[in-house]
Coordinates of C-alpha atoms in Angstrom, one line a residue:
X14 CA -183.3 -5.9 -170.5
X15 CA -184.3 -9.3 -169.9
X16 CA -183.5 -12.1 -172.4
X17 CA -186.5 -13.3 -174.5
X18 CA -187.9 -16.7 -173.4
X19 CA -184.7 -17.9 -172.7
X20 CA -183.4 -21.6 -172.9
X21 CA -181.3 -22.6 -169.4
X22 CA -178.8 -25.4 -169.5
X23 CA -177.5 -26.3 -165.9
X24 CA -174.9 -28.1 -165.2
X25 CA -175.7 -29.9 -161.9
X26 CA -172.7 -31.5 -160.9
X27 CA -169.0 -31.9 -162.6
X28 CA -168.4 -35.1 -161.9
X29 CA -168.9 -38.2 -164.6
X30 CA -168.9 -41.7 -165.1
X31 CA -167.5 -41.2 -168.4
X32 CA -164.2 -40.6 -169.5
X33 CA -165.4 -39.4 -173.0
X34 CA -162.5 -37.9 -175.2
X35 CA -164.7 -35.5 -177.0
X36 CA -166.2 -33.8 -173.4
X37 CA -166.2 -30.3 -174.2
X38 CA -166.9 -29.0 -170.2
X39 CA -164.6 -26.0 -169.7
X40 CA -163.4 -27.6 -166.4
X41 CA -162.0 -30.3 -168.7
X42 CA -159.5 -28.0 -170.4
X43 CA -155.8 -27.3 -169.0
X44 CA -155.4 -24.9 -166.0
X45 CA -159.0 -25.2 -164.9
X46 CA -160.3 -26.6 -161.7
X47 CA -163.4 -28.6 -161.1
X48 CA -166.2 -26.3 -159.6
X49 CA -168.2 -26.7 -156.6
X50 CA -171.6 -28.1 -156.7
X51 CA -174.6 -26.2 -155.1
X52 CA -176.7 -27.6 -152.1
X53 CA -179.9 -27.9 -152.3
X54 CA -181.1 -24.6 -150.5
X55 CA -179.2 -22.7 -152.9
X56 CA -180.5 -24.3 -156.1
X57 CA -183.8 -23.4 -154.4
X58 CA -182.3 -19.7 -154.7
X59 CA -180.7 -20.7 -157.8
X60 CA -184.5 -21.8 -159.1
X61 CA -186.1 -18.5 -157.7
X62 CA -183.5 -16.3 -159.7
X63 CA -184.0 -18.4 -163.3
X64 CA -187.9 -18.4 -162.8
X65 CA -187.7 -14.6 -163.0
X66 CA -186.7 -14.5 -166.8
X67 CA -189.3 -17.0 -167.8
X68 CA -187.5 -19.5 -169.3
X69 CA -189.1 -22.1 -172.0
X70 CA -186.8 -25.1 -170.1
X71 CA -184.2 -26.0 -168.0
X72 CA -182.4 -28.8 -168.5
X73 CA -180.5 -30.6 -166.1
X74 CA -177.0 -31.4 -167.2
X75 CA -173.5 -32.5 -165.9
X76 CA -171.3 -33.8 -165.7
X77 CA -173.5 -36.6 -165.4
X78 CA -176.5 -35.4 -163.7
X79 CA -177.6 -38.9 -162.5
X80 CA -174.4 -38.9 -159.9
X81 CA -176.6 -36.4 -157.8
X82 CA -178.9 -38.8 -155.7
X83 CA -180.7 -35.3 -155.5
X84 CA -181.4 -34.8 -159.4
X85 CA -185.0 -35.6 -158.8
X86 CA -185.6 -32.9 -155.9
X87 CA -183.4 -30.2 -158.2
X88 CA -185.9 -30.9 -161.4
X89 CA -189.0 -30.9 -158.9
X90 CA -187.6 -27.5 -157.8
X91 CA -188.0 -25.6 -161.0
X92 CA -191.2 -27.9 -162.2
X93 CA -193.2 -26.2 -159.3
X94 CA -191.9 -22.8 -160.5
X95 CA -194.5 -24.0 -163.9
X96 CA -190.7 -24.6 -165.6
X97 CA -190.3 -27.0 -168.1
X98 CA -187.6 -29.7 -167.1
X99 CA -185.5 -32.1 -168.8
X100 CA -182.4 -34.5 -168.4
X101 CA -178.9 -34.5 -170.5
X102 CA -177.6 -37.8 -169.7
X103 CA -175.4 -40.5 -171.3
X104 CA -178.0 -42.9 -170.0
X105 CA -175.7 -45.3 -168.0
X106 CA -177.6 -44.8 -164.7
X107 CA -180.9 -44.7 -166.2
X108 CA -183.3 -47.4 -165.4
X109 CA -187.0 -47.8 -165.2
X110 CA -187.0 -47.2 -161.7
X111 CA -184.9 -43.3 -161.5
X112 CA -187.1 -42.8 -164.7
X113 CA -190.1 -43.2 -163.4
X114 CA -188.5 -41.2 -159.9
X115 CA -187.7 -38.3 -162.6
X116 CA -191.3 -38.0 -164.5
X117 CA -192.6 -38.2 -160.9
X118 CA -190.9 -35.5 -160.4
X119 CA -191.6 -33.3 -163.2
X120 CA -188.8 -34.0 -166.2
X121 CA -191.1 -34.6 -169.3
X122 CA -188.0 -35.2 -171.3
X123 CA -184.5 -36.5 -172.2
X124 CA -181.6 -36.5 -174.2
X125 CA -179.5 -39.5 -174.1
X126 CA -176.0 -39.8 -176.1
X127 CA -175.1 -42.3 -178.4
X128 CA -171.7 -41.3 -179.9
X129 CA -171.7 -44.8 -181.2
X130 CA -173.7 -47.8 -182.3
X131 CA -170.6 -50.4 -181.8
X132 CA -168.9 -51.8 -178.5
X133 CA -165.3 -51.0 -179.6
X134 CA -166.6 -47.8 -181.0
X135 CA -168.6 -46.6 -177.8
X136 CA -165.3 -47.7 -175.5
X137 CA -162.7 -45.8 -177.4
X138 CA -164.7 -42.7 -177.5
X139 CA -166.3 -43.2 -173.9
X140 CA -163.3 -45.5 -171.9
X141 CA -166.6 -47.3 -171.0
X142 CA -168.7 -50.0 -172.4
X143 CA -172.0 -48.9 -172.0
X144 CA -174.0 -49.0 -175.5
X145 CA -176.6 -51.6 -173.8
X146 CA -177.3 -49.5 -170.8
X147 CA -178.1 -46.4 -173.1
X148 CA -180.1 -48.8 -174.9
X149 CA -182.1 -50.0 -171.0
X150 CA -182.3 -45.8 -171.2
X151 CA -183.9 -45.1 -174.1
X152 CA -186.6 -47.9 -173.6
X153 CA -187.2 -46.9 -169.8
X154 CA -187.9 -43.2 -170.9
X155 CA -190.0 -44.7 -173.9
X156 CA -191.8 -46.6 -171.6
X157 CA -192.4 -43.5 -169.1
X158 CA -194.4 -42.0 -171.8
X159 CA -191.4 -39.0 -172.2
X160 CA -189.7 -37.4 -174.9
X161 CA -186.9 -38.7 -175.9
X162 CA -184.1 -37.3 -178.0
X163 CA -180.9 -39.0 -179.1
X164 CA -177.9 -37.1 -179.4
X165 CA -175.0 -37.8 -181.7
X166 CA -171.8 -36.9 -181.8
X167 CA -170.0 -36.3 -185.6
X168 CA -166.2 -37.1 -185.5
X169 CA -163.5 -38.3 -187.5
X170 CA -164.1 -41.8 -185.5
X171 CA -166.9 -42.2 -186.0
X172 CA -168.0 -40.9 -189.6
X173 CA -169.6 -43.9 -190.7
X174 CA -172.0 -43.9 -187.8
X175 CA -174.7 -41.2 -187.8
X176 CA -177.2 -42.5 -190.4
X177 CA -177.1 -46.2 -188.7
X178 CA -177.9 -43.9 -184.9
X179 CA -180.4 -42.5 -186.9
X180 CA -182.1 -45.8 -187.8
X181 CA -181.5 -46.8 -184.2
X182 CA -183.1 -44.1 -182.7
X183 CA -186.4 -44.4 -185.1
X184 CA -186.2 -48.5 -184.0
X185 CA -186.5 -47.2 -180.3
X186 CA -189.1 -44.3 -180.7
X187 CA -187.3 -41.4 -180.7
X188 CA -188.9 -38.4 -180.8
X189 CA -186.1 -37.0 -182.4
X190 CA -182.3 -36.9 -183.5
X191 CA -179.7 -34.1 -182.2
X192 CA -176.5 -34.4 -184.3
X193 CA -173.8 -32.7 -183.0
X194 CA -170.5 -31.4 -184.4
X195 CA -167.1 -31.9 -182.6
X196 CA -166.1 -28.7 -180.9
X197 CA -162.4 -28.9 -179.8
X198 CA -163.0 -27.8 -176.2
X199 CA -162.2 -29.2 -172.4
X200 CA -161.2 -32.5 -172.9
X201 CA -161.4 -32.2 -176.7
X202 CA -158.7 -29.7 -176.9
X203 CA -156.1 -32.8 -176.2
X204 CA -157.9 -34.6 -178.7
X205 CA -157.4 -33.3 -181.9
X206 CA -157.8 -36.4 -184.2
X207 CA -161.5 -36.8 -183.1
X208 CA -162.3 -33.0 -185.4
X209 CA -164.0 -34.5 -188.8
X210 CA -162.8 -32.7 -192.2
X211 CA -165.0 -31.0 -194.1
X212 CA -165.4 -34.2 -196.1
X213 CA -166.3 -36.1 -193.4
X214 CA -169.2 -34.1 -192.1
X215 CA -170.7 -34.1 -195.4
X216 CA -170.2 -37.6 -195.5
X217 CA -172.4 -37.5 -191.9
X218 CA -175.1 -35.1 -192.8
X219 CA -175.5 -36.6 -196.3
X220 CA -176.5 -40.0 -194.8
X221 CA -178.7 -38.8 -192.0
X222 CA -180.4 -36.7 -194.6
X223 CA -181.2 -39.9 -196.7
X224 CA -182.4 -41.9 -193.9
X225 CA -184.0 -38.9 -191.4
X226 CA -186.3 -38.5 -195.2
X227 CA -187.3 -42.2 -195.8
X228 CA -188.0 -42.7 -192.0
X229 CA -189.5 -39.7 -191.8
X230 CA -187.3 -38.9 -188.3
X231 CA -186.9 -35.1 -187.1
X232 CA -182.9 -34.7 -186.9
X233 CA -181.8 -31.3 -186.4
X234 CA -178.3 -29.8 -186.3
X235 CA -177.5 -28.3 -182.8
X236 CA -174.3 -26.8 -183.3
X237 CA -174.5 -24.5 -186.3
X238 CA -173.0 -25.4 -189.5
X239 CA -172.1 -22.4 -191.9
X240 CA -173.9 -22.3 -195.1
X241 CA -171.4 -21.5 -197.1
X242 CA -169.2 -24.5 -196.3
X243 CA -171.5 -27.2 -196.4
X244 CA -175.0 -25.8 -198.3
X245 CA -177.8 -26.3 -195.7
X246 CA -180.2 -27.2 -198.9
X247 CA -178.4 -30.2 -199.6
X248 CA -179.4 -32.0 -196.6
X249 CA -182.8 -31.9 -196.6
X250 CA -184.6 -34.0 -193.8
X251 CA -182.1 -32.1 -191.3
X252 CA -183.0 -28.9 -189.7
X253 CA -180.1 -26.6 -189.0
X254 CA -180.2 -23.2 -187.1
X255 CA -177.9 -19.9 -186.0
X256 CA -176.3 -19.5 -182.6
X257 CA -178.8 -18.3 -179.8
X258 CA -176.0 -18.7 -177.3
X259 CA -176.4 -15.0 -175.0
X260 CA -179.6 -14.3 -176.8
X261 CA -182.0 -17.4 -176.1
X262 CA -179.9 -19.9 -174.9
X263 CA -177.6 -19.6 -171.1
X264 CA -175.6 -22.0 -169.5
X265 CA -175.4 -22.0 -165.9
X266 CA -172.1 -24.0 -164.3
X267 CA -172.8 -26.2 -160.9
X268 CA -171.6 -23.0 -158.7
X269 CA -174.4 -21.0 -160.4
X270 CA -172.2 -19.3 -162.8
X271 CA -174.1 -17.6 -165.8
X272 CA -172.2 -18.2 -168.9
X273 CA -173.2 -17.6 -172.4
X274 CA -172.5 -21.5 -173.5
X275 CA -171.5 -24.2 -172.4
X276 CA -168.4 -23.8 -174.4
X277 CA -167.5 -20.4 -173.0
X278 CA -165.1 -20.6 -169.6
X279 CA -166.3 -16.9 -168.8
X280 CA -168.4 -16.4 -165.7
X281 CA -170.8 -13.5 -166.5
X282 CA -171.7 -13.5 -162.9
X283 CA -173.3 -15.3 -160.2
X284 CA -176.9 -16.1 -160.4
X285 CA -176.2 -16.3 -156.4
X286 CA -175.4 -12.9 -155.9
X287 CA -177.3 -10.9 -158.6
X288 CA -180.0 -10.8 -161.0
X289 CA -180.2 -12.5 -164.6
X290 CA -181.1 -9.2 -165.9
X291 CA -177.9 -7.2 -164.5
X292 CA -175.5 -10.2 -165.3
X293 CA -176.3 -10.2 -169.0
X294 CA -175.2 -6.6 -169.1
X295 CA -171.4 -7.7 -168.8
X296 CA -170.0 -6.2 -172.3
X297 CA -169.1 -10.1 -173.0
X298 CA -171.9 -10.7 -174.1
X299 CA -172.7 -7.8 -176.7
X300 CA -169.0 -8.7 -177.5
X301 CA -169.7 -12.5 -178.3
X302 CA -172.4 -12.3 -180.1
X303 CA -170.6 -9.6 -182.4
X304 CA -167.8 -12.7 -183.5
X305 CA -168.3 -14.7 -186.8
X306 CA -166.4 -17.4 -188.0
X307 CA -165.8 -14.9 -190.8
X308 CA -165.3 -11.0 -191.0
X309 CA -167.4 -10.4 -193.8
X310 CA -170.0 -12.9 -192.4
X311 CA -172.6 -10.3 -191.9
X312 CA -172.7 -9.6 -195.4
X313 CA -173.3 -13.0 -196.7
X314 CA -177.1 -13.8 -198.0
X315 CA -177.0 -17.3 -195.9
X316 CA -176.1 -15.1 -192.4
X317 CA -179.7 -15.8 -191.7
X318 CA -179.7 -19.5 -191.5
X319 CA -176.5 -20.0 -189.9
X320 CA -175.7 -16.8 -188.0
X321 CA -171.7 -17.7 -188.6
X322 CA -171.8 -20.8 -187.4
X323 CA -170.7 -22.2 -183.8
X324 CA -168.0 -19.2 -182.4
X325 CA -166.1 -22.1 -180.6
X326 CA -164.6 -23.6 -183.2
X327 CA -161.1 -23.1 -184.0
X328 CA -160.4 -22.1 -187.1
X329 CA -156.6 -22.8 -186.7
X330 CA -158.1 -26.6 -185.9
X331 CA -159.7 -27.0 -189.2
X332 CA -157.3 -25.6 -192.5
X333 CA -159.1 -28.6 -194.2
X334 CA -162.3 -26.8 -193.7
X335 CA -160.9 -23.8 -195.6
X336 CA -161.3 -25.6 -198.7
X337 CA -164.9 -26.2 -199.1
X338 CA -166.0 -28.8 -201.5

């Protein structure tokens, strides 16, 4: 059975220009190697064996997907399938010029990261200063005429931050706000001090609900929050959602690995070697989506908002979470 209107994420390359302590990508965590990157004729198979599932959109990840002089050929690839294209980026190699290259192209929108709004802030999450050159970004893809989302990730650094990345983003033009929680995977895993208490994220989602309401700003949520640790109804101004991770949403690694997120290390299959629809089949995936956070989750009223929450995070990682507030 093929998946309904599906969502593709595709990480083109695994290389960065970031050293970013909260960088969840699977290759980042201990005992895994860095995978291969696809040439251009087999993204062009690649392409051919998405575009069969009709996807809503494809967007181009990484890694850093700007380190592939190619990105640009890859997004015009699935844009003259009639796929909807955008770019994941943290903006650094983003001008007006490989901008303009990219709409040319076919990528009608992007999502730029700001984990932080300070210099020292940006650096110690990042190892890099480059807070002006996400700002050049945002204005180049403004300028283009694209969307533009800003993504945000919540930590324990960096609490105080995500109304005032809100305000930036509105100053800019954003179309909208994604805020993201910390998940303690790849790179993450070593950095355990970066996972906010419960506390803390209701300090977070309490001011970018004040601010996303008087600026009128879409923010969402785009890693699930459960309801019944922090009460989805007192945020308002933020819109939160369930997992659609190996229902709507895929994540396909630079070898053309199908996994079911971009958290998960398991390869369903090769997109290379066989169909979408016979990959999905694996038991995995009727397996994942079976896991809550809780046991009894299922039964709980709010199971329709929040679906369990995100099923990478580790409870063991959280006890403070436990407590609820």
């Amino acid at each position: 059975m093929l998946p309904s209107d599906p969502i593709i994420v595709f990480e083109v390359t695994p290389r960065c220009n970031l050293e970013c302590r909260f960088c969840y990508n699977v290759w980042k965590s201990r005992g895994y190697s860095s995978p291969a990157e696809l040439s251009i004729p087999e993204i062009t198979l690649l392409a051919d064996s998405i575009d069969a599932v009709h996807p809503v959109s494809v967007a181009l990840t990484g890694g850093e997907p700007l380190l592939r002089e190619d990105l640009a050929l890859i997004a015009e690839l699935f844009r003259s399938r009639g796929i909807k294209v955008g770019v994941v980026s943290n903006g650094i190699l983003l001008d007006t010029e490989s901008v303009e290259k990219l709409t040319d192209a076919g990528v009608s929108w992007f999502d730029i990261s700001i984990p932080s709004i300070s210099f020292e802030g940006y650096y110690r999450l990042t190892g890099f200063d480059g807070f002006a050159k996400a700002k050049r970004a945002m204005l180049a893809v403004k300028k283009a005429g694209a969307r533009l989302t800003v993504s945000h990730i919540m930590t324990a650094l960096n609490e105080g931050e995500t109304g005032q990345v809100i305000e930036l983003a509105f100053a800019f033009s954003a179309d909208a706000v994604a805020l993201n929680r910390f998940v303690p995977g790849g790179e993450g895993q070593r950095n355990p001090d970066l996972l906010p208490t419960l506390q803390q994220l209701d300090n977070s989602l309490s001011a970018a609900a004040n601010i996303a309401s008087s600026l009128g700003m879409t923010v969402y949520a785009s890693i699930p929050v459960e309801d019944c640790l922090l009460q989805h109804d007192r945020y308002p101004g933020i819109e939160f959602g369930s997992c659609v991770c190996g229902e709507r949403k895929w994540a396909v690694d630079p070898s053309g690995g199908l996994r079911i997120c971009e958290q998960s290390p398991e390869i369903l299959g090769s997109l290379l070697e066989s169909s979408f629809e016979n990959i999905i089949k694996n038991p995995a995936v009727a397996e994942f989506r079976r896991k809550s956070r809780r046991t009894d989750c299922g039964k709980c009223p709010a199971y329709g908002k929040c679906g369990g929450g995100c099923r990478f995070i580790r409870v063991s990682a959280e006890p403070d979470w436990q407590i609820g507030l």
